């Protein structure tokens, strides 16, 4: 009995010396354009060894996202890719035309049928995932918990192993699809979405979707650049 009591006291003493188990750093939500921009810039500046991403460049198409933010996000992505020694980017298949026509990001890229969410993961130490899983502009979660980060790394590696190399993929025909011709003309005329939808006899939702298809075909997320790109391709 005395021996048992002594063992219990020794165990309690050892636990007291060890102290409570240290907590892993939690994820930190970031909201607001300025804070999100600063967070993306910080991620780009911290990249040293590896950059892993799930990226859908078409997610922002037809969304009311300021052009300066899109340009900053693109610049941060390119800066991080240039700093990192290893870059692996996975994009969904429907985004291939946009990726093919966009400014080339250093590193390797592969195509999957779909991606689970957007993600930026730097040096296997910190990840940024959109709060809505689609757009960093709407807020993001900075994750530093080692277990969660490693789980995201594993998810990316699994997707990478089952994806197809982007190099050599043939994008869809460069010709403008007939159903998008009226949409392009409406954009060039400066019509509002509501007015254009009414003139074309379609719902605002259908018109918005076709604008997104047009932006994807042009390889841009900017309506301001759509005209210039359409002219470069001989579509106007």
Short mmCIF file of C-alpha atoms in Angstrom, two decimals:
data_model
loop_
_atom_site.label_atom_id
_atom_site.label_comp_id
_atom_site.label_asym_id
_atom_site.label_seq_id
_atom_site.Cartn_x
_atom_site.Cartn_y
_atom_site.Cartn_z
CA UNK A 1 0.00 0.00 0.00
CA UNK A 2 2.80 2.38 0.95
CA UNK A 3 4.69 1.47 -2.23
CA UNK A 4 1.61 2.22 -4.36
CA UNK A 5 1.09 5.60 -2.70
CA UNK A 6 4.73 6.45 -3.27
CA UNK A 7 4.45 5.58 -6.97
CA UNK A 8 1.42 7.86 -7.33
CA UNK A 9 3.27 10.73 -5.65
CA UNK A 10 6.27 10.25 -7.96
CA UNK A 11 4.01 10.23 -11.03
CA UNK A 12 2.27 13.43 -9.92
CA UNK A 13 5.61 15.07 -9.23
CA UNK A 14 6.90 14.15 -12.71
CA UNK A 15 3.74 15.53 -14.34
CA UNK A 16 4.11 18.74 -12.38
CA UNK A 17 7.68 19.21 -13.54
CA UNK A 18 6.76 18.50 -17.15
CA UNK A 19 4.07 21.21 -17.07
CA UNK A 20 1.10 21.42 -19.41
CA UNK A 21 1.52 20.29 -23.00
CA UNK A 22 2.32 23.35 -25.15
CA UNK A 23 -0.53 24.35 -27.45
CA UNK A 24 0.03 24.42 -31.19
CA UNK A 25 -0.41 27.83 -32.78
CA UNK A 26 -4.02 28.10 -34.00
CA UNK A 27 -5.15 29.27 -37.39
CA UNK A 28 -5.60 33.03 -37.67
CA UNK A 29 -8.46 34.43 -39.75
CA UNK A 30 -7.60 37.49 -41.83
CA UNK A 31 -10.37 39.73 -43.19
CA UNK A 32 -10.45 42.97 -45.10
CA UNK A 33 -8.73 43.87 -48.36
CA UNK A 34 -5.75 45.61 -46.76
CA UNK A 35 -5.05 42.84 -44.26
CA UNK A 36 -5.51 40.08 -46.82
CA UNK A 37 -3.17 41.91 -49.21
CA UNK A 38 -0.57 42.27 -46.45
CA UNK A 39 -0.89 38.57 -45.57
CA UNK A 40 -0.34 37.52 -49.19
CA UNK A 41 2.65 39.84 -49.48
CA UNK A 42 4.06 38.37 -46.27
CA UNK A 43 3.68 34.83 -47.58
CA UNK A 44 5.48 35.78 -50.79
CA UNK A 45 8.34 37.38 -48.87
CA UNK A 46 8.73 34.36 -46.57
CA UNK A 47 9.02 31.75 -49.33
CA UNK A 48 12.46 30.14 -49.44
CA UNK A 49 12.26 26.47 -50.38
CA UNK A 50 8.86 25.22 -51.55
CA UNK A 51 5.54 26.58 -52.79
CA UNK A 52 2.52 24.29 -53.16
CA UNK A 53 -0.81 25.59 -54.43
CA UNK A 54 -4.29 24.58 -55.40
CA UNK A 55 -5.24 27.38 -57.76
CA UNK A 56 -8.30 28.20 -59.86
CA UNK A 57 -7.58 31.43 -61.78
CA UNK A 58 -11.16 31.49 -63.08
CA UNK A 59 -12.74 31.68 -59.61
CA UNK A 60 -12.56 35.47 -59.62
CA UNK A 61 -14.04 35.83 -63.10
CA UNK A 62 -17.32 37.79 -63.14
CA UNK A 63 -16.85 38.60 -59.44
CA UNK A 64 -16.72 42.21 -58.26
CA UNK A 65 -13.07 42.09 -57.21
CA UNK A 66 -11.00 45.27 -57.62
CA UNK A 67 -8.39 45.05 -60.36
CA UNK A 68 -5.57 46.31 -58.06
CA UNK A 69 -6.17 43.37 -55.72
CA UNK A 70 -6.05 40.87 -58.58
CA UNK A 71 -2.80 42.39 -59.83
CA UNK A 72 -1.29 42.33 -56.33
CA UNK A 73 -2.32 38.70 -55.77
CA UNK A 74 -0.80 37.71 -59.10
CA UNK A 75 2.41 39.60 -58.33
CA UNK A 76 2.66 37.91 -54.91
CA UNK A 77 2.22 34.50 -56.50
CA UNK A 78 4.96 35.14 -59.04
CA UNK A 79 7.30 36.58 -56.38
CA UNK A 80 6.82 33.56 -54.11
CA UNK A 81 7.39 31.19 -57.04
CA UNK A 82 10.60 32.99 -57.98
CA UNK A 83 11.90 32.77 -54.41
CA UNK A 84 11.05 29.10 -53.84
CA UNK A 85 13.28 26.38 -55.20
CA UNK A 86 10.39 23.96 -55.76
CA UNK A 87 7.01 25.11 -57.09
CA UNK A 88 4.08 22.77 -57.67
CA UNK A 89 0.79 24.26 -58.82
CA UNK A 90 -2.39 22.24 -59.38
CA UNK A 91 -5.21 23.79 -61.42
CA UNK A 92 -8.63 22.39 -62.41
CA UNK A 93 -9.15 21.27 -65.98
CA UNK A 94 -11.63 24.03 -66.82
CA UNK A 95 -8.94 26.63 -66.05
CA UNK A 96 -6.46 25.34 -68.67
CA UNK A 97 -7.36 28.00 -71.28
CA UNK A 98 -6.84 30.75 -68.72
CA UNK A 99 -3.51 29.34 -67.52
CA UNK A 100 -2.30 28.95 -71.09
CA UNK A 101 -3.02 32.59 -71.86
CA UNK A 102 -1.83 34.08 -68.60
CA UNK A 103 1.60 35.33 -67.55
CA UNK A 104 3.70 32.26 -66.87
CA UNK A 105 4.34 31.43 -63.22
CA UNK A 106 7.73 29.81 -62.55
CA UNK A 107 7.77 26.16 -61.57
CA UNK A 108 5.73 23.12 -62.54
CA UNK A 109 1.98 22.88 -63.01
CA UNK A 110 -0.40 19.95 -63.30
CA UNK A 111 -4.07 19.63 -64.13
CA UNK A 112 -6.69 17.80 -62.07
CA UNK A 113 -10.35 17.27 -62.88
CA UNK A 114 -11.08 19.55 -59.91
CA UNK A 115 -9.42 20.98 -56.82
CA UNK A 116 -10.87 20.68 -53.28
CA UNK A 117 -10.20 24.34 -52.39
CA UNK A 118 -7.76 27.13 -53.13
CA UNK A 119 -4.56 27.03 -51.09
CA UNK A 120 -1.11 28.55 -50.82
CA UNK A 121 1.40 26.55 -48.77
CA UNK A 122 4.87 27.91 -48.11
CA UNK A 123 7.87 25.87 -46.96
CA UNK A 124 5.61 23.33 -45.20
CA UNK A 125 5.26 25.78 -42.30
CA UNK A 126 2.30 28.02 -43.13
CA UNK A 127 -0.77 27.69 -45.34
CA UNK A 128 -3.37 30.21 -46.49
CA UNK A 129 -6.85 28.86 -47.24
CA UNK A 130 -9.78 31.12 -48.20
CA UNK A 131 -12.47 31.35 -45.55
CA UNK A 132 -15.02 30.45 -48.25
CA UNK A 133 -12.55 27.95 -49.83
CA UNK A 134 -12.75 29.82 -53.16
CA UNK A 135 -11.44 33.39 -53.02
CA UNK A 136 -8.67 34.81 -50.85
CA UNK A 137 -10.24 38.24 -51.40
CA UNK A 138 -13.15 37.25 -49.16
CA UNK A 139 -10.80 36.51 -46.27
CA UNK A 140 -8.32 33.77 -45.50
CA UNK A 141 -7.17 31.52 -42.69
CA UNK A 142 -3.44 31.48 -41.96
CA UNK A 143 -2.62 28.01 -40.62
CA UNK A 144 0.57 27.23 -38.74
CA UNK A 145 -0.49 24.15 -36.78
CA UNK A 146 2.16 21.56 -37.79
CA UNK A 147 -0.33 18.68 -37.93
CA UNK A 148 -2.81 20.56 -40.13
CA UNK A 149 -0.03 21.88 -42.37
CA UNK A 150 1.39 18.40 -42.89
CA UNK A 151 -2.10 17.09 -43.65
CA UNK A 152 -2.43 19.77 -46.35
CA UNK A 153 1.00 18.85 -47.72
CA UNK A 154 -0.07 15.21 -47.95
CA UNK A 155 -3.35 16.16 -49.66
CA UNK A 156 -1.42 18.18 -52.22
CA UNK A 157 1.09 15.39 -52.87
CA UNK A 158 -1.75 12.90 -53.38
CA UNK A 159 -3.47 15.23 -55.85
CA UNK A 160 -0.15 15.87 -57.61
CA UNK A 161 0.53 12.16 -58.12
CA UNK A 162 -2.85 11.67 -59.78
CA UNK A 163 -2.78 14.82 -61.93
CA UNK A 164 -1.64 15.41 -65.50
CA UNK A 165 1.28 17.57 -66.58
CA UNK A 166 0.11 20.93 -67.92
CA UNK A 167 2.90 20.99 -70.52
CA UNK A 168 1.69 19.51 -73.78
CA UNK A 169 -2.02 19.89 -73.07
CA UNK A 170 -3.85 21.33 -76.03
CA UNK A 171 -6.19 24.16 -75.03
CA UNK A 172 -9.63 24.42 -76.63
CA UNK A 173 -9.97 26.01 -80.04
CA UNK A 174 -8.97 29.69 -80.03
CA UNK A 175 -12.08 30.60 -82.03
CA UNK A 176 -14.75 32.58 -80.16
CA UNK A 177 -17.74 30.30 -79.41
CA UNK A 178 -20.82 31.64 -81.23
CA UNK A 179 -22.90 32.03 -78.06
CA UNK A 180 -20.25 34.34 -76.61
CA UNK A 181 -20.15 36.75 -79.57
CA UNK A 182 -23.17 38.79 -78.30
CA UNK A 183 -21.62 38.88 -74.82
CA UNK A 184 -18.35 40.27 -76.19
CA UNK A 185 -20.24 42.88 -78.18
CA UNK A 186 -22.22 43.89 -75.09
CA UNK A 187 -19.00 44.29 -73.08
CA UNK A 188 -17.39 46.36 -75.82
CA UNK A 189 -20.52 48.56 -75.94
CA UNK A 190 -20.17 49.24 -72.21
CA UNK A 191 -23.62 47.87 -71.34
CA UNK A 192 -24.45 47.01 -67.75
CA UNK A 193 -25.09 43.35 -67.03
CA UNK A 194 -28.78 44.02 -66.49
CA UNK A 195 -29.18 45.90 -69.77
CA UNK A 196 -27.15 43.34 -71.72
CA UNK A 197 -29.15 40.42 -70.29
CA UNK A 198 -32.41 42.12 -71.24
CA UNK A 199 -31.25 42.84 -74.80
CA UNK A 200 -30.03 39.29 -75.27
CA UNK A 201 -33.22 37.84 -73.81
CA UNK A 202 -31.47 35.82 -71.12
CA UNK A 203 -31.48 35.91 -67.33
CA UNK A 204 -28.88 37.97 -65.44
CA UNK A 205 -27.47 34.73 -64.01
CA UNK A 206 -27.04 33.22 -67.47
CA UNK A 207 -25.41 36.40 -68.74
CA UNK A 208 -23.03 36.47 -65.77
CA UNK A 209 -22.08 32.85 -66.44
CA UNK A 210 -21.38 33.60 -70.09
CA UNK A 211 -19.25 36.59 -69.12
CA UNK A 212 -17.24 34.19 -66.98
CA UNK A 213 -16.89 31.80 -69.93
CA UNK A 214 -15.74 34.68 -72.12
CA UNK A 215 -13.15 35.83 -69.57
CA UNK A 216 -11.87 32.27 -69.28
CA UNK A 217 -11.62 31.96 -73.07
CA UNK A 218 -9.70 35.24 -73.20
CA UNK A 219 -7.38 34.22 -70.37
CA UNK A 220 -8.11 37.30 -68.27
CA UNK A 221 -10.08 38.24 -65.18
CA UNK A 222 -10.37 41.88 -66.18
CA UNK A 223 -13.25 43.19 -68.26
CA UNK A 224 -11.08 46.21 -69.05
CA UNK A 225 -8.51 43.98 -70.73
CA UNK A 226 -11.05 41.77 -72.48
CA UNK A 227 -11.41 44.11 -75.44
CA UNK A 228 -7.68 44.36 -76.03
CA UNK A 229 -7.23 40.61 -75.78
CA UNK A 230 -10.18 39.98 -78.11
CA UNK A 231 -8.66 42.40 -80.61
CA UNK A 232 -5.26 40.68 -80.34
CA UNK A 233 -6.91 37.38 -81.21
CA UNK A 234 -8.82 38.90 -84.12
CA UNK A 235 -12.22 38.41 -82.50
CA UNK A 236 -13.30 42.01 -83.14
#
